[in-house]
Short mmCIF file of C-alpha atoms in Angstrom, two decimals:
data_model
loop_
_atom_site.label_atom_id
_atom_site.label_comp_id
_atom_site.label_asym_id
_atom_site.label_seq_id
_atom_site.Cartn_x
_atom_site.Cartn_y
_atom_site.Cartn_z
CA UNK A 1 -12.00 -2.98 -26.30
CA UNK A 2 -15.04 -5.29 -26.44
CA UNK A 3 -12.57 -8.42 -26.10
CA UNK A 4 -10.12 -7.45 -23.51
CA UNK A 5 -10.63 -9.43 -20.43
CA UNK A 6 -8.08 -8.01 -18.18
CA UNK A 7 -6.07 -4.59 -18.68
CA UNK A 8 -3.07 -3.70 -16.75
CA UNK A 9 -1.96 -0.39 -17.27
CA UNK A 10 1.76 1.24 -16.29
CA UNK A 11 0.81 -0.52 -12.81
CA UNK A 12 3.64 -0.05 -10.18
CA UNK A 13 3.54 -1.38 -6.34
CA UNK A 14 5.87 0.08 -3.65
CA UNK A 15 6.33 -1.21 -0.07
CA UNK A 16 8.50 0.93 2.49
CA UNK A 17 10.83 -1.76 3.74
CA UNK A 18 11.50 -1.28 7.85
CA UNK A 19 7.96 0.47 8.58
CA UNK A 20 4.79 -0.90 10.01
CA UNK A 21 2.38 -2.71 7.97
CA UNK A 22 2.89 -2.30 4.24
CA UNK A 23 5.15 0.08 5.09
CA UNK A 24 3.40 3.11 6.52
CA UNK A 25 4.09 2.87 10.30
CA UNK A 26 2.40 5.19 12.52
CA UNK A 27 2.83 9.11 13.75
CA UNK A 28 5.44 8.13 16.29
CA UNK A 29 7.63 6.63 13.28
CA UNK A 30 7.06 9.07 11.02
CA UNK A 31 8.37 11.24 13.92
CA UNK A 32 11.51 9.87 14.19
CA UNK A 33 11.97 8.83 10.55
CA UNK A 34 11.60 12.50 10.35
CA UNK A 35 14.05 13.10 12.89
CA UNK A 36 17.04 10.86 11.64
CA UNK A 37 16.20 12.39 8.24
CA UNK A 38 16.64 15.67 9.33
CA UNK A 39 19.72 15.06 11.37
CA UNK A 40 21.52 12.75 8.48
CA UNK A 41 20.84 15.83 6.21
CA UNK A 42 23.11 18.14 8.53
CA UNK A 43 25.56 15.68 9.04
CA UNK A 44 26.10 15.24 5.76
CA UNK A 45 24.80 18.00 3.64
CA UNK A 46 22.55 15.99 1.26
CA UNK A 47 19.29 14.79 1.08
CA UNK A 48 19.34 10.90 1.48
CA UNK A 49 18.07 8.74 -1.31
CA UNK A 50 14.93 6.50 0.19
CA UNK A 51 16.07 4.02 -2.54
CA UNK A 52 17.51 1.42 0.49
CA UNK A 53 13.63 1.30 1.80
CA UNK A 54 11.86 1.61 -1.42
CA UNK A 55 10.77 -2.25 -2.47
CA UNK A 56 9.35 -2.13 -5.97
CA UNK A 57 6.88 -5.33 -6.01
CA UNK A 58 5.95 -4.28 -9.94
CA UNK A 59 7.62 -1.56 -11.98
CA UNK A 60 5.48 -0.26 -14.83
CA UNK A 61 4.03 -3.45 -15.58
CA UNK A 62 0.98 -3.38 -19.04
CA UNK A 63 -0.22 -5.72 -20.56
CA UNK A 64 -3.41 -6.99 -22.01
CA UNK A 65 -5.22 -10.37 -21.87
CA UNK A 66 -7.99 -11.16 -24.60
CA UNK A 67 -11.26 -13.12 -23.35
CA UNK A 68 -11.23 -16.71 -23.45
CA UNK A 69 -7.13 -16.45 -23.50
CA UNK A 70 -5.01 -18.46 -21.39
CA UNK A 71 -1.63 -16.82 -20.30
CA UNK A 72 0.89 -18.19 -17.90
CA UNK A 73 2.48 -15.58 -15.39
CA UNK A 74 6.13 -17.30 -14.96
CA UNK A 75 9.32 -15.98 -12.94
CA UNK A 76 11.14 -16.57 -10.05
CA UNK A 77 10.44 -15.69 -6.43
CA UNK A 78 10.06 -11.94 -5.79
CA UNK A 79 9.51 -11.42 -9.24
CA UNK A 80 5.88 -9.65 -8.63
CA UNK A 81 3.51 -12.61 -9.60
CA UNK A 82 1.81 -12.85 -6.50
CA UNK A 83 1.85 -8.78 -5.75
CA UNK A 84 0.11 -8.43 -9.21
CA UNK A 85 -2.75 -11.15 -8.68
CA UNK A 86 -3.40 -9.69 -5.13
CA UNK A 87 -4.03 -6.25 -7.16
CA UNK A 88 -5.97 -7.79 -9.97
CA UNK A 89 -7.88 -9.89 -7.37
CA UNK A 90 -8.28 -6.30 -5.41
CA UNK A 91 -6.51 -7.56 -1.87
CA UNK A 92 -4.39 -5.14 -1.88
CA UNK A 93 -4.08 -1.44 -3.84
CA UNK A 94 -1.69 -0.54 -6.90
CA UNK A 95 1.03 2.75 -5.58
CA UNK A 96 0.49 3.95 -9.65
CA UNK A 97 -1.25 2.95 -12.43
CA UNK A 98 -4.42 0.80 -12.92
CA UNK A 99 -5.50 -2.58 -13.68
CA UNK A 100 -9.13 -3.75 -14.44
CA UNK A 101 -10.91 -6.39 -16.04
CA UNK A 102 -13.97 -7.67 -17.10
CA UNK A 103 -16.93 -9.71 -15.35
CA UNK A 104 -16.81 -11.82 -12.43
CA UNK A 105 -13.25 -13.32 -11.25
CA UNK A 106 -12.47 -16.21 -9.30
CA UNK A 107 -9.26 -16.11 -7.34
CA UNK A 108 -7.04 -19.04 -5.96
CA UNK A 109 -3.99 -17.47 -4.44
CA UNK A 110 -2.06 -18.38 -1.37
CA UNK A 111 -3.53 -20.67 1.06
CA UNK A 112 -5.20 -19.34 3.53
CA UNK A 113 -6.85 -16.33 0.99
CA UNK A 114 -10.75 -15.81 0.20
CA UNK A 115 -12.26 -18.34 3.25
CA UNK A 116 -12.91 -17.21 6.76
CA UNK A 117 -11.22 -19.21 8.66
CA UNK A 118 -13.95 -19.92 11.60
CA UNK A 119 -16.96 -20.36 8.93
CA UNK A 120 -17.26 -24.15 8.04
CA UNK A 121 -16.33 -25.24 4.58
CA UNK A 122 -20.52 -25.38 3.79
CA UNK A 123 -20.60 -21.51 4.76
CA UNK A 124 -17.47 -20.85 3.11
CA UNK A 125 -18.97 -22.06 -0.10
CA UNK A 126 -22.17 -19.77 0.05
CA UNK A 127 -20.31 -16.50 1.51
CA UNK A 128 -17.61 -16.75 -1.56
CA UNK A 129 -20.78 -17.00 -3.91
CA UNK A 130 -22.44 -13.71 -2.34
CA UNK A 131 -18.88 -11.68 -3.20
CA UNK A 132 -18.77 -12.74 -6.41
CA UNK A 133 -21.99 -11.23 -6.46
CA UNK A 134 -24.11 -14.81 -7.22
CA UNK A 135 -27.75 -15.28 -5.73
CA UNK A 136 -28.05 -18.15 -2.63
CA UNK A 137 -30.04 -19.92 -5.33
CA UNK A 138 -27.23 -20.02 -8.39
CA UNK A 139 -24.90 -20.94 -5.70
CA UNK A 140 -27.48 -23.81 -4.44
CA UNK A 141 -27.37 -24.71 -8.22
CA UNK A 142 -23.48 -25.55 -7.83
CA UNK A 143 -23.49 -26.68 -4.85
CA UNK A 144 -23.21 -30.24 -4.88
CA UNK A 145 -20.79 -30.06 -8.22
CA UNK A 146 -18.65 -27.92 -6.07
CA UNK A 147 -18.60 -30.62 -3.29
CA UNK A 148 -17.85 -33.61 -5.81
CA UNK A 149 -14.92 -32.33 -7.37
CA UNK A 150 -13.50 -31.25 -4.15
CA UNK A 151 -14.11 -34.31 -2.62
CA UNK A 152 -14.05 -32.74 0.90
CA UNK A 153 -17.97 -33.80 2.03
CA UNK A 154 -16.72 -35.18 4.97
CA UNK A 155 -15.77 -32.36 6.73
CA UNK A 156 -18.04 -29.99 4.83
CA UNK A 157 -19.33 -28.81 8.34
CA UNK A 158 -16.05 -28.30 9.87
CA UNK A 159 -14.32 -24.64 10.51
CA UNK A 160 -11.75 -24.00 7.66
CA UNK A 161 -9.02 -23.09 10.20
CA UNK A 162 -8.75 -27.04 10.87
CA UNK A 163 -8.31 -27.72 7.11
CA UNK A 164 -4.66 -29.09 5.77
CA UNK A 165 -3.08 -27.13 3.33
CA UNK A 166 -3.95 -30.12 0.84
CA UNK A 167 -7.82 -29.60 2.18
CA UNK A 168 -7.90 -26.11 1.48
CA UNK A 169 -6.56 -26.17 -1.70
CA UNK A 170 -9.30 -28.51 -2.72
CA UNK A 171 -12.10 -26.36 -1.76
CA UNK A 172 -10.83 -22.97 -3.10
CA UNK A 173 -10.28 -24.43 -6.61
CA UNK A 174 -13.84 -25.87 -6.52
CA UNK A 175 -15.33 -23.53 -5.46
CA UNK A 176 -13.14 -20.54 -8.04
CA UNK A 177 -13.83 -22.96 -10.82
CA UNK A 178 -17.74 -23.49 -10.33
CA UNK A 179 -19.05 -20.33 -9.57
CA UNK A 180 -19.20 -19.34 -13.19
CA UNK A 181 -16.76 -16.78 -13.26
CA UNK A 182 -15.53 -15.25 -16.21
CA UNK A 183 -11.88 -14.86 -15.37
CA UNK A 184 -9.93 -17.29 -13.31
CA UNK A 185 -6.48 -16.62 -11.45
CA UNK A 186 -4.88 -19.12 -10.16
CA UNK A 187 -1.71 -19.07 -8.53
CA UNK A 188 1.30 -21.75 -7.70
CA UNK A 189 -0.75 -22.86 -4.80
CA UNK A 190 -2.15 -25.57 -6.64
CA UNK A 191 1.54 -27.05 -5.99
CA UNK A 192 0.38 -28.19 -2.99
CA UNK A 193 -2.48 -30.28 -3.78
CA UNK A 194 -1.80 -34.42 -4.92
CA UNK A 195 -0.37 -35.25 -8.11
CA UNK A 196 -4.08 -36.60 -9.21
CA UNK A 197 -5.65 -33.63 -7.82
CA UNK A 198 -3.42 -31.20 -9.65
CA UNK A 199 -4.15 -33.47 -12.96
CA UNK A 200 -7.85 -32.56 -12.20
CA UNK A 201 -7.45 -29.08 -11.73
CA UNK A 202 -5.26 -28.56 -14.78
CA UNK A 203 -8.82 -30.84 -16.77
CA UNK A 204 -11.31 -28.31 -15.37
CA UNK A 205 -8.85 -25.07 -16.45
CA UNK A 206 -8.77 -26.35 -20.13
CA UNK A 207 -12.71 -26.82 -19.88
CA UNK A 208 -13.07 -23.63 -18.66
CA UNK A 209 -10.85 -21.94 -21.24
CA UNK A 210 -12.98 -24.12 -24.29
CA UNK A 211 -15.96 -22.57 -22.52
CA UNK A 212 -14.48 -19.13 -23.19
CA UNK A 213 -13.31 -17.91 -20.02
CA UNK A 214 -10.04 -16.11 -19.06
CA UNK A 215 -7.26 -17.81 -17.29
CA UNK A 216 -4.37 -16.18 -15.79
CA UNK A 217 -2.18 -19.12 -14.69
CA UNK A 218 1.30 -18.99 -12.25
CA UNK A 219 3.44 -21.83 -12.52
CA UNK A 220 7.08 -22.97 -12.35
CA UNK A 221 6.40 -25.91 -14.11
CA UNK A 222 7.41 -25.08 -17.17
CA UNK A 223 5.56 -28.30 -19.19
CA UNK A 224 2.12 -27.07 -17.74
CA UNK A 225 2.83 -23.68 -18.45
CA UNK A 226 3.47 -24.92 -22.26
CA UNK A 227 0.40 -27.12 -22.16
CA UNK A 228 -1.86 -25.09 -20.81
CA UNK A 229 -1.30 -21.47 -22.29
CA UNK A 230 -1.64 -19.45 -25.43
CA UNK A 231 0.78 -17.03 -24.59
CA UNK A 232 3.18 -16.35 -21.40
CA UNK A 233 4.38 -13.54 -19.59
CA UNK A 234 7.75 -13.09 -18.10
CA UNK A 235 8.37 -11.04 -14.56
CA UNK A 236 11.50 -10.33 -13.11
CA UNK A 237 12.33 -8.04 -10.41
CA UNK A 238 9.12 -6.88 -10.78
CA UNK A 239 9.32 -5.64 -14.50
CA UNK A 240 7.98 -7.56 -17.19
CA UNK A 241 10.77 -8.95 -19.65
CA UNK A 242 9.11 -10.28 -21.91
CA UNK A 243 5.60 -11.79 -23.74
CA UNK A 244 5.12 -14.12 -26.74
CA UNK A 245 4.46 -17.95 -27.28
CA UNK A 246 5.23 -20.50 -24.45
CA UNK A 247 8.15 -21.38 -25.79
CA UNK A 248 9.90 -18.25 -25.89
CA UNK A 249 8.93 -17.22 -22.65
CA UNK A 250 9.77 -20.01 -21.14
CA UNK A 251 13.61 -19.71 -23.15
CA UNK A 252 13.81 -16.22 -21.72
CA UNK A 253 12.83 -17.54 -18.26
CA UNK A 254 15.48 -19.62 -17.68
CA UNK A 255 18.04 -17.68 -19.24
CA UNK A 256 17.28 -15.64 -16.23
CA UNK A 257 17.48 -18.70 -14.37
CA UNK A 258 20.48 -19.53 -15.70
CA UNK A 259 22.17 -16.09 -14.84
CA UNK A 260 21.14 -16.42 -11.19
CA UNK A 261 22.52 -20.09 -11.06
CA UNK A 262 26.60 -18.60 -11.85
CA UNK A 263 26.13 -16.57 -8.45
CA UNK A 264 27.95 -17.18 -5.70
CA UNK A 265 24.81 -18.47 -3.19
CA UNK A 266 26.22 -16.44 -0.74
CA UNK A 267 25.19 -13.41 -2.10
CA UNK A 268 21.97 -14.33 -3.47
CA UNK A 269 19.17 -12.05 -2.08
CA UNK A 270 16.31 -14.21 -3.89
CA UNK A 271 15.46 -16.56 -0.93
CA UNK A 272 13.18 -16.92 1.62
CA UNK A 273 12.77 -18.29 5.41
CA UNK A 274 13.98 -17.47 8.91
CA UNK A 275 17.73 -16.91 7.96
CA UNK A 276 18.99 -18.25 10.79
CA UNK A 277 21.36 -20.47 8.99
CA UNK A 278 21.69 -20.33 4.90
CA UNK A 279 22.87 -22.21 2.28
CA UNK A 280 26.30 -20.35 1.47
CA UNK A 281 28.08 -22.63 -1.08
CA UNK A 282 25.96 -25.75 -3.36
CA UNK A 283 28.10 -28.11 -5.84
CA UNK A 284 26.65 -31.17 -8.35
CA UNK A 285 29.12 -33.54 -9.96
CA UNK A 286 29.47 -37.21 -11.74
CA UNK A 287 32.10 -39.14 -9.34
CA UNK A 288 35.20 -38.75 -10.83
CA UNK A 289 34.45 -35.50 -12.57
CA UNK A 290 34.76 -33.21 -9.92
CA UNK A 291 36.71 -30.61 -11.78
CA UNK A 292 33.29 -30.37 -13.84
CA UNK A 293 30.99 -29.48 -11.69
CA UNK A 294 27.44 -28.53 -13.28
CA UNK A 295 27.97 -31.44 -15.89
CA UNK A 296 26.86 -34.91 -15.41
CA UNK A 297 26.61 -38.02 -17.03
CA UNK A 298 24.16 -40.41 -17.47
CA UNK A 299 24.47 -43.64 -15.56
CA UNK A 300 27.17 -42.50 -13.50
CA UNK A 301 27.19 -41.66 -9.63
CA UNK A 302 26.58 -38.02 -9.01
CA UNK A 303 27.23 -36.13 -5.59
CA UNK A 304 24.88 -32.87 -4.56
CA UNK A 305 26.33 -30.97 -1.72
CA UNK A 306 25.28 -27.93 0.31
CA UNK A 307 26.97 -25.91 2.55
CA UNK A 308 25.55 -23.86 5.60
CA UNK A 309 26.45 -20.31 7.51
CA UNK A 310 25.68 -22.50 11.09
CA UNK A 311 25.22 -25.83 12.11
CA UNK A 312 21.74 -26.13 14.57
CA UNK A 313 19.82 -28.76 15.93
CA UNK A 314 17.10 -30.67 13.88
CA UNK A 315 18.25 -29.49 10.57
CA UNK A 316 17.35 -31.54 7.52
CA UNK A 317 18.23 -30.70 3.69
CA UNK A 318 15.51 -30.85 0.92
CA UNK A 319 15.84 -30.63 -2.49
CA UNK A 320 13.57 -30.68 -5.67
CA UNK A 321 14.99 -31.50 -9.26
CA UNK A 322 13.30 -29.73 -12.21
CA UNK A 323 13.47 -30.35 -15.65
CA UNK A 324 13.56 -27.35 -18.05
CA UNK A 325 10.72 -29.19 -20.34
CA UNK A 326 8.91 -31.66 -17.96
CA UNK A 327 8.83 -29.71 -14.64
CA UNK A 328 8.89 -31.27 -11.67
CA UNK A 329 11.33 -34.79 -11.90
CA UNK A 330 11.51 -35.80 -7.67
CA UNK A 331 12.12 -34.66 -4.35
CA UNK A 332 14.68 -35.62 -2.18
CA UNK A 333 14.57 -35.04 1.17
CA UNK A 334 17.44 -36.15 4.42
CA UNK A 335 14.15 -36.59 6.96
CA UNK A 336 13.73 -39.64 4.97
CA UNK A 337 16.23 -41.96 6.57
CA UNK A 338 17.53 -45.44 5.18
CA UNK A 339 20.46 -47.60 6.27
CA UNK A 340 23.21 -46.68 3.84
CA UNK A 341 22.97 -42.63 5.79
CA UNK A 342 26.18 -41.96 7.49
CA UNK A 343 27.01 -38.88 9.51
CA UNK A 344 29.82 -36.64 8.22
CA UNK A 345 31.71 -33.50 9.75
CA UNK A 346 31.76 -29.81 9.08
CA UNK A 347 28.30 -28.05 8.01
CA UNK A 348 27.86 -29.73 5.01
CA UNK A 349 24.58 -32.14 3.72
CA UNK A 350 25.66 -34.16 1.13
CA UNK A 351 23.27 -36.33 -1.32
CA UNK A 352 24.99 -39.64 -3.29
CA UNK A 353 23.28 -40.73 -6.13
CA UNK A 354 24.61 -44.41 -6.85
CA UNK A 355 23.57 -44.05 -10.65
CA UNK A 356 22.11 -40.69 -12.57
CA UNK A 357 19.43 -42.32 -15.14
CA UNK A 358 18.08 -38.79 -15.89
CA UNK A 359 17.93 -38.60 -19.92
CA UNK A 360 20.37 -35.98 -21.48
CA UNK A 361 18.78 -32.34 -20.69
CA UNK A 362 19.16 -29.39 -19.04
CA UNK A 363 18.26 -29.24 -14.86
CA UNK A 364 18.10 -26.80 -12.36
CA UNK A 365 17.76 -27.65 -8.54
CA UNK A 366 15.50 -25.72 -5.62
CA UNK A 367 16.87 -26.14 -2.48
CA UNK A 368 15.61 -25.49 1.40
CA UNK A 369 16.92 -25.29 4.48
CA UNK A 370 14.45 -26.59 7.47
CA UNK A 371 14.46 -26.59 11.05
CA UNK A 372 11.90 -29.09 12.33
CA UNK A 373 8.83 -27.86 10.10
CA UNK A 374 10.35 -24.34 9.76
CA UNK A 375 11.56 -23.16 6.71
CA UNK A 376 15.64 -21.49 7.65
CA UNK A 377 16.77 -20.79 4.01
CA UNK A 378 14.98 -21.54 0.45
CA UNK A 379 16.53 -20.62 -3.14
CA UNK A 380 15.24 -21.17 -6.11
CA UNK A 381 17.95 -22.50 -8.78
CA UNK A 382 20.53 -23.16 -6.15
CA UNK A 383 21.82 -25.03 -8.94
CA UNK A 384 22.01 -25.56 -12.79
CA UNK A 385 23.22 -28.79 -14.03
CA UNK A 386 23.71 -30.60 -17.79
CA UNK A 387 23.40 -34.50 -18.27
CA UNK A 388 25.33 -36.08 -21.24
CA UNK A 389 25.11 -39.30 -23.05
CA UNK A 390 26.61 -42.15 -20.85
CA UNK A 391 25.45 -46.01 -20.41
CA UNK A 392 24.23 -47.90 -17.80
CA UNK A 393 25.33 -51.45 -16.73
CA UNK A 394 27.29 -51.44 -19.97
CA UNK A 395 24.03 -50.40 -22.40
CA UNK A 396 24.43 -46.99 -24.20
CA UNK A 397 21.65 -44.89 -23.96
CA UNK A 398 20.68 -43.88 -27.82
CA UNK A 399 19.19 -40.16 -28.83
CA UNK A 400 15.55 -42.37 -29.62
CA UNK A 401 15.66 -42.74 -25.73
CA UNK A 402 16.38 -38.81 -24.77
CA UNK A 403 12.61 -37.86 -24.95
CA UNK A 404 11.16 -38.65 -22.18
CA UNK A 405 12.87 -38.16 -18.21
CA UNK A 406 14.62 -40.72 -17.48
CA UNK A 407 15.98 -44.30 -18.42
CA UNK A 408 16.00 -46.58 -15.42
CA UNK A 409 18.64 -49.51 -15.47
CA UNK A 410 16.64 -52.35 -17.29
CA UNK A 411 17.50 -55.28 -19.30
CA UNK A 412 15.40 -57.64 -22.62
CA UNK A 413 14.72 -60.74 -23.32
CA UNK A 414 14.16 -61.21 -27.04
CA UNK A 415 13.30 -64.21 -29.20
CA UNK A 416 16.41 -66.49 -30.39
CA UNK A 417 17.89 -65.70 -33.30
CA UNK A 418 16.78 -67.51 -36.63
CA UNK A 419 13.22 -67.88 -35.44
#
C-alpha cells in the first residue's frame, strides 16, 4: 500500500464509565466491584450485563486515507472524532484493532495538547520539533516562519500556561503546519482562533495539501468541510455511517442532525457541562405563527425561547445559528445587554428578533447554558428551523437573492425613467 497515508483498521475504544481514570480504578475498586458483582449475582440469579458502564468511544471504525488526500472527519459531539485523533496522534491506546500511518504527523487537537505548559512558547517550539523527530538545526530552519505566521513574538519567551486560548491556538497550528510533517490532524480547535486567523489557517492547509501532504480535518462547519476536502467521513455514536464526496456526507450528517433535532431536549443525552441546570424544552417561531414552530419567514419577527430544569444566579443564554451550507451565520449571546432587555418570569430566556433577513434555507441552532464563565448545559442542534420566502419593508425577496446568507433591509436609488 505504497500510497496509503493513514490506515485504520476494525479500531474500537472502550472506557469503563464510574471507575478511576479511563476507567480502570484501583485494587480497592476492583474489590468491591467484585463484591457487588458477586452479591447482585445471588440476589438475582444472573450474571449482570456491564453494558450500563461500557462507553464505546469508536465501534469497529476502518477506513483508509490516500497520501496527499484531504478528508473531513464530521459528526456531532460524542460521536468519536476526538477519541480517534487522540489514537491516531498516539495520546491515548485503541481497546481493539489498529491504526497506523505513514511519516511524520503533526497534531492540533484540544487546547492545551502537545506544549508543556511551564516551557516558554520559544522552548515549546524546539521540544515539539525533537518529537517529531526533527534536528535543532531543521527546526532553527523554521523557526522564524513559524513565529511570523503565528504572530505571537511578543510573548515568545513567556510560559505557555499564561497563553489565551486564542494564543495557543496560534502557536500549535504554526508550529503543526511548519515542521514539515507529512500528515496533518487538525481538530475543531481551530474554532477558537479569529475569523482572519482561521482564514489563514484554512490558506496554509490547502498549501499543504498542493504540496502533497495528508490532512485529516474536524469541522462542523459544513462550507469548510466542502471547500476544503476530497472526501468526508461520517461518525456517529462512535461508528462510522458513512464515506463519499462532501456533499453526501455532509447530506447524511444532518439527516442525523435532523433526527436528533425532533427529540424532546429533555431527554437528550448528547450534551455537555456541569448539569446543574439544563435546557429542558427550546421553541423558534415567526410572530404570529406560533402553531408552526420550526418554520420561519423571511422578514418577519421571529421568537427563540429556552427553557431550564432551575433557575440560579448569574445565568446567561448563548446561542449560535448555523447554516447547513455556509456554517457559522452569528452568535447571540444575553451577557450582551442593550436597552430594549426586559426581565420576564418563570425559567425561561427568550430571544426577539424584530425582523428575520436570513435567505430561504435550512438552520439548525447550538445552544449553552452558562454560569458566570462555566459552561451548565450545551447541545448541539437544540433546534432545526426552515426560512421561507417573505418581504421586507414591503420588497419581496426573489430566488436570484437566495444564494448567499442573508438579505438585510435596504432600499435603491435608480436613474429616472426615460433617461
Amino acid at each position: 500500500m505504497p500510497d496509503v497515508a493513514i490506515s485504520v483498521d476494525r479500531l474500537s475504544k472502550r472506557y469503563r464509565l464510574g471507575k478511576g481514570p479511563q476507567g480502570q480504578g484501583d485494587f480497592r475498586d476492583a474489590v468491591s466491584d467484585a463484591v457487588h458483582r458477586m452479591t447482585r449475582r445471588l440476589r438475582s440469579g444472573r450474571r449482570p450485563s456491564s453494558a450500563d458502564r461500557d462507553l464505546w468511544a469508536l465501534d469497529d471504525v476502518s477506513f483508509e486515507v490516500k497520501q496527499g488526500e484531504v478528508v473531513g472527519l464530521i459528526g456531532q459531539n460524542g460521536a468519536g472524532k476526538s477519541t480517534l485523533l487522540k489514537i491516531l496522534s498516539r495520546i491515548t491506546d485503541p481497546t481493539s484493532g489498529s491504526a497506523w500511518y505513514r511519516g511524520r504527523v503533526g497534531s492540533l487537537l484540544e487546547v492545551g495538547t502537545g506544549f508543556h505548559p511551564e516551557l516558554s512558547g520559544r522552548e515549546n517550539i524546539f521540544l515539539s520539533g525533537a518529537i517529531l523527530g526533527m534536528t535543532r538545526r531543521e527546526i532553527a530552519a523554521k523557526f522564524d516562519e513559524i513565529v511570523a505566521f503565528s504572530e505571537m513574538g511578543r510573548f515568545l519567551d513567556t510560559p505557555v500556561k499564561r497563553y489565551s486560548s486564542g494564543m495557543y491556538v496560534r502557536l500549535g497550528f504554526a508550529v503543526a503546519a511548519h515542521l514539515d510533517p507529512e500528515v496533518l490532524i487538525i481538530d475543531e480547535v481551530l474554532a477558537v482562533g479569529d475569523a482572519g486567523f482561521q482564514r489563514k489557517c484554512l490558506a496554509k492547509m490547502k498549501e499543504a495539501s498542493s504540496e502533497g501532504r495528508t490532512i485529516l480535518f474536524v469541522s462542523h462547519n459544513m462550507g469548510s468541510i466542502q471547500r476544503m476536502c476530497g472526501r468526508a467521513l461520517v461518525l456517529r455514536a462512535g461508528r462510522l455511517i458513512a464515506e463519499g464526496t462532501p456533499i453526501e456526507a455532509v447530506k447524511t450528517y444532518l439527516k442525523t442532525v435532523a433526527g436528533q433535532g425532533e427529540l424532546d431536549l429533555a431527554r437528550r443525552t448528547d450534551r455537555r457541562g456541569r448539569g446543574r441546570t439544563r435546557m429542558v424544552s427550546a421553541a423558534i417561531c415567526s410572530e404570529g405563527h406560533e402553531d408552526a414552530a420550526g418554520l420561519l419567514i423571511y422578514g418577519r419577527p421571529a421568537r427563540v425561547r429556552f427553557e431550564l430544569s432551575e433557575w440560579l444566579p448569574h445565568l446567561a443564554c448563548r446561542f449560535t445559528i448555523y447554516s447547513h451550507v455556509n456554517g457559522t451565520i452569528c452568535r447571540l449571546t444575553s451577557v450582551a445587554h442593550a436597552p430594549s432587555d426586559r426581565v420576564g418570569g418563570g425559567r425561561e430566556f427568550v430571544c426577539e428578533i424584530p425582523e428575520l433577513t436570513l435567505v430561504p434555507g435550512q438552520y439548525r441552532i447550538n445552544a449553552a447554558i452558562l454560569s458566570g464563565s462555566v459552561l451548565e448545559d450545551h447541545v448541539d442542534s437544540a433546534l432545526t428551523f426552515d426560512v421561507e420566502y417573505g418581504s421586507l419593508d414591503g420588497r419581496s425577496l426573489t430566488p436570484h437573492q437566495g444564494s448567499g446568507v442573508f438579505v438585510p433591509r435596504h432600499r435603491w436609488i435608480v436613474p429616472e425613467p426615460g433617461r
